[in-house]
Amino acid sequence: MYKYLLIAALAAAPAAPAFAQSDVGPNGASDAATAYGQSDGVSGLRVEPRIGYDRVITELNVEAGEDSGRLSEGKSGVTYGGEVGYDMVVNGGTMLGVYGGIEGSSAKQCFDGGDGVDTCLKPGRNLTAGVRGGFLINPTTVAYIKGGYSNGQIRLNYTDPTFPEDNFRLSDNLSGFHVGAGVQAGFGRNFYGKLEYVYTDYNGYEVVDGSDKASLDFSRHQVVAGIGFRF
């Protein structure tokens, strides 16, 4: 009997290393994807600089009988900033994360009032906080969607060279939300790159006078690239 047990043990020995190296875990999930997720650009604390295209849209709506109308104007610029986040891989192929960021923009919209008078409207700093989730396309690449809270600053500058005492600058903070989607790919053990689209909508201003109403709203479209480091 001992002879047969010895023969069975020797026969099973070559299969043991192959089983230990298998990519399929006990639950049928990919252990390789999980291992990569925990070490190579998908899981953990991350920081990233960001830069991309920014399209800021100002929309004026007036409801005043025959004088009703809608005016929409957009200006493009460069968005730049940074983001900090934390991600984790669950169930062997699903990524969940949280993030916060700050960014600025070069977009600016100016109105020429004649005689050198300029009125310029431009976005200031934009703060974001949100969550994102996605799935691993391969062990180092993830496709995701994101969404959360935004707080954007709007700045108004009025310049009159003839009467400089009338010059003024105003700023206000507007709350809103953002949604987006992107693809992120890791390279090396600590770095990743990503490309994403983000839409942001801010709560604007509204004035009501009897049956007349006017509203001024702001939104933006962004295509942003980032290169990050994961700890």
C-alpha positions as CSV (number, residue, x, y, z in Angstrom):
1,M,0.0,0.0,0.0
2,Y,2.8,2.4,0.9
3,K,4.4,1.7,-2.5
4,Y,1.2,2.8,-4.3
5,L,1.0,6.0,-2.2
6,L,4.6,6.8,-3.0
7,I,4.0,6.3,-6.7
8,A,0.9,8.6,-6.6
9,A,2.8,11.3,-4.7
10,L,5.7,11.3,-7.3
11,A,3.2,11.5,-10.1
12,A,1.4,14.5,-8.6
13,A,4.6,16.4,-7.8
14,P,5.2,17.9,-11.3
15,A,1.6,19.1,-11.4
16,A,1.9,21.1,-8.1
17,P,4.1,23.9,-9.5
18,A,1.9,24.3,-12.5
19,F,-1.2,24.6,-10.3
20,A,0.6,27.2,-8.1
21,Q,1.4,29.3,-11.2
22,S,-2.1,29.1,-12.6
23,D,-3.8,32.5,-13.3
24,V,-7.2,31.3,-12.2
25,G,-8.0,31.6,-8.6
26,P,-10.4,29.5,-6.5
27,N,-13.3,31.7,-7.4
28,G,-12.7,31.7,-11.2
29,A,-11.3,35.2,-11.1
30,S,-7.9,36.1,-12.6
31,D,-5.2,36.1,-9.9
32,A,-2.9,37.7,-12.4
33,A,-5.2,40.7,-12.9
34,T,-5.6,41.0,-9.1
35,A,-1.8,40.9,-8.5
36,Y,-1.2,43.5,-11.2
37,G,-4.0,45.6,-9.9
38,Q,-2.3,45.7,-6.5
39,S,1.1,46.6,-7.8
40,D,1.3,48.0,-11.3
41,G,-0.7,51.2,-11.7
42,V,-4.3,50.2,-10.9
43,S,-4.6,50.1,-7.0
44,G,-3.3,52.3,-4.3
45,L,-2.7,56.0,-3.6
46,R,-2.0,58.1,-6.7
47,V,-1.1,61.7,-7.6
48,E,-1.1,63.2,-11.2
49,P,-0.6,66.4,-13.0
50,R,-3.2,67.0,-15.7
51,I,-3.5,69.1,-18.9
52,G,-6.0,69.3,-21.7
53,Y,-8.6,71.1,-23.8
54,D,-11.2,73.2,-22.0
55,R,-14.4,74.6,-23.6
56,V,-16.3,76.9,-21.3
57,I,-19.9,77.8,-22.3
58,T,-21.9,80.8,-21.0
59,E,-25.7,80.6,-21.7
60,L,-28.2,83.5,-21.2
61,N,-31.9,82.7,-21.2
62,V,-34.5,85.5,-21.1
63,E,-38.2,84.9,-20.7
64,A,-39.9,88.3,-21.1
65,G,-42.7,88.0,-23.7
66,E,-41.7,89.4,-27.1
67,D,-38.2,90.1,-25.7
68,S,-37.5,86.4,-24.9
69,G,-34.4,84.9,-26.3
70,R,-31.4,82.6,-25.7
71,L,-27.8,83.4,-26.2
72,S,-25.0,80.8,-25.9
73,E,-21.3,81.6,-26.3
74,G,-18.3,79.3,-25.8
75,K,-14.6,80.0,-25.5
76,S,-11.8,77.4,-25.6
77,G,-8.6,77.3,-23.7
78,V,-6.2,75.0,-21.9
79,T,-7.0,73.4,-18.6
80,Y,-4.2,72.5,-16.2
81,G,-4.0,71.2,-12.6
82,G,-3.6,68.1,-10.5
83,E,-5.5,65.2,-8.9
84,V,-5.0,62.9,-5.9
85,G,-6.9,59.7,-5.5
86,Y,-7.1,56.2,-4.1
87,D,-8.2,53.1,-6.1
88,M,-8.6,49.4,-5.3
89,V,-9.4,46.3,-7.3
90,V,-12.2,44.1,-6.1
91,N,-13.5,40.8,-7.4
92,G,-10.4,40.3,-9.5
93,G,-11.4,42.7,-12.3
94,T,-13.4,45.7,-11.0
95,M,-11.8,49.0,-10.0
96,L,-13.3,51.4,-7.5
97,G,-11.8,54.7,-6.4
98,V,-12.2,58.2,-4.9
99,Y,-10.4,61.4,-6.0
100,G,-10.1,65.1,-5.5
101,G,-8.6,67.8,-7.7
102,I,-7.9,71.4,-8.5
103,E,-7.5,73.0,-11.9
104,G,-7.3,76.3,-13.7
105,S,-8.0,77.4,-17.3
106,S,-6.8,79.9,-19.8
107,A,-10.3,80.2,-21.4
108,K,-11.5,83.8,-21.4
109,Q,-14.5,85.7,-22.9
110,C,-14.2,89.5,-23.4
111,F,-16.7,92.0,-24.7
112,D,-15.5,95.2,-26.4
113,G,-17.5,98.2,-25.2
114,G,-15.7,100.7,-27.4
115,D,-13.2,103.4,-26.4
116,G,-11.0,100.7,-24.9
117,V,-13.6,99.5,-22.4
118,D,-13.4,95.8,-21.9
119,T,-15.5,93.4,-19.8
120,C,-13.9,90.0,-19.4
121,L,-15.4,86.8,-17.9
122,K,-13.2,83.9,-17.2
123,P,-13.1,80.8,-15.0
124,G,-10.9,80.8,-11.9
125,R,-9.9,77.7,-9.9
126,N,-12.1,74.6,-10.1
127,L,-12.3,72.1,-7.3
128,T,-13.5,68.5,-7.8
129,A,-14.3,65.6,-5.5
130,G,-15.9,62.3,-6.7
131,V,-15.9,58.6,-7.2
132,R,-15.0,56.4,-10.2
133,G,-15.5,52.8,-11.2
134,G,-14.5,50.6,-14.0
135,F,-13.2,47.3,-15.2
136,L,-9.8,45.9,-16.2
137,I,-9.3,45.5,-19.9
138,N,-6.1,43.8,-19.2
139,P,-3.9,43.6,-16.1
140,T,-2.6,47.1,-16.5
141,T,-5.4,48.9,-18.3
142,V,-8.8,50.0,-17.0
143,A,-11.8,51.7,-18.6
144,Y,-13.8,53.8,-16.1
145,I,-16.6,56.3,-15.5
146,K,-16.5,59.0,-12.9
147,G,-18.7,61.6,-11.3
148,G,-19.0,64.0,-8.4
149,Y,-19.1,67.5,-7.0
150,S,-17.5,70.6,-8.6
151,N,-17.0,74.1,-7.2
152,G,-15.9,76.6,-9.8
153,Q,-14.9,80.2,-9.5
154,I,-16.1,82.8,-12.0
155,R,-14.2,86.1,-12.4
156,L,-15.5,89.3,-13.9
157,N,-13.1,92.1,-14.8
158,Y,-14.2,95.6,-16.0
159,T,-11.6,98.0,-17.5
160,D,-12.2,101.5,-18.6
161,P,-8.9,103.4,-19.5
162,T,-10.8,106.7,-19.7
163,F,-12.3,106.4,-16.2
164,P,-10.0,104.1,-14.3
165,E,-11.8,104.8,-11.1
166,D,-14.7,102.8,-12.5
167,N,-12.6,99.7,-12.9
168,F,-13.6,96.7,-10.8
169,R,-13.0,93.0,-10.3
170,L,-15.6,90.5,-9.0
171,S,-15.5,86.8,-8.3
172,D,-18.0,84.2,-7.2
173,N,-18.0,80.5,-6.5
174,L,-20.5,78.3,-8.2
175,S,-21.4,74.7,-7.1
176,G,-22.3,72.0,-9.6
177,F,-21.6,68.4,-10.7
178,H,-19.4,66.6,-13.2
179,V,-19.5,63.3,-15.1
180,G,-17.0,61.7,-17.3
181,A,-15.3,58.6,-18.7
182,G,-11.8,57.5,-19.6
183,V,-9.1,54.9,-20.1
184,Q,-6.1,54.5,-17.9
185,A,-3.0,52.4,-18.6
186,G,-0.1,51.6,-16.3
187,F,3.5,51.4,-17.3
188,G,6.3,50.2,-15.0
189,R,5.4,49.4,-11.5
190,N,4.4,52.9,-10.3
191,F,3.4,55.1,-13.3
192,Y,0.3,55.4,-15.4
193,G,-1.2,57.5,-18.2
194,K,-4.8,58.3,-18.9
195,L,-7.1,60.2,-21.2
196,E,-10.6,61.2,-20.2
197,Y,-13.6,63.4,-21.2
198,V,-15.4,65.4,-18.5
199,Y,-18.6,67.4,-18.6
200,T,-19.4,69.9,-15.8
201,D,-22.6,71.8,-15.1
202,Y,-22.7,74.7,-12.6
203,N,-25.6,76.3,-10.8
204,G,-25.8,79.8,-12.3
205,Y,-27.8,82.9,-11.6
206,E,-31.5,83.6,-11.9
207,V,-33.4,86.9,-11.7
208,V,-37.2,87.0,-11.5
209,D,-39.3,90.2,-11.9
210,G,-43.0,89.4,-12.0
211,S,-43.6,87.2,-15.0
212,D,-40.2,88.0,-16.5
213,K,-37.2,85.8,-15.8
214,A,-33.6,85.8,-16.8
215,S,-30.9,83.1,-16.1
216,L,-27.2,82.9,-16.6
217,D,-25.7,79.4,-16.6
218,F,-22.2,78.0,-17.1
219,S,-20.9,74.6,-18.2
220,R,-17.7,73.1,-19.6
221,H,-16.4,70.3,-21.8
222,Q,-12.9,69.0,-21.2
223,V,-10.6,66.4,-22.8
224,V,-7.8,65.8,-20.3
225,A,-4.6,63.8,-20.3
226,G,-2.7,62.9,-17.1
227,I,0.5,61.1,-16.2
228,G,0.5,59.9,-12.6
229,F,2.6,58.2,-10.0
230,R,1.2,55.5,-7.7
231,F,2.6,54.8,-4.3
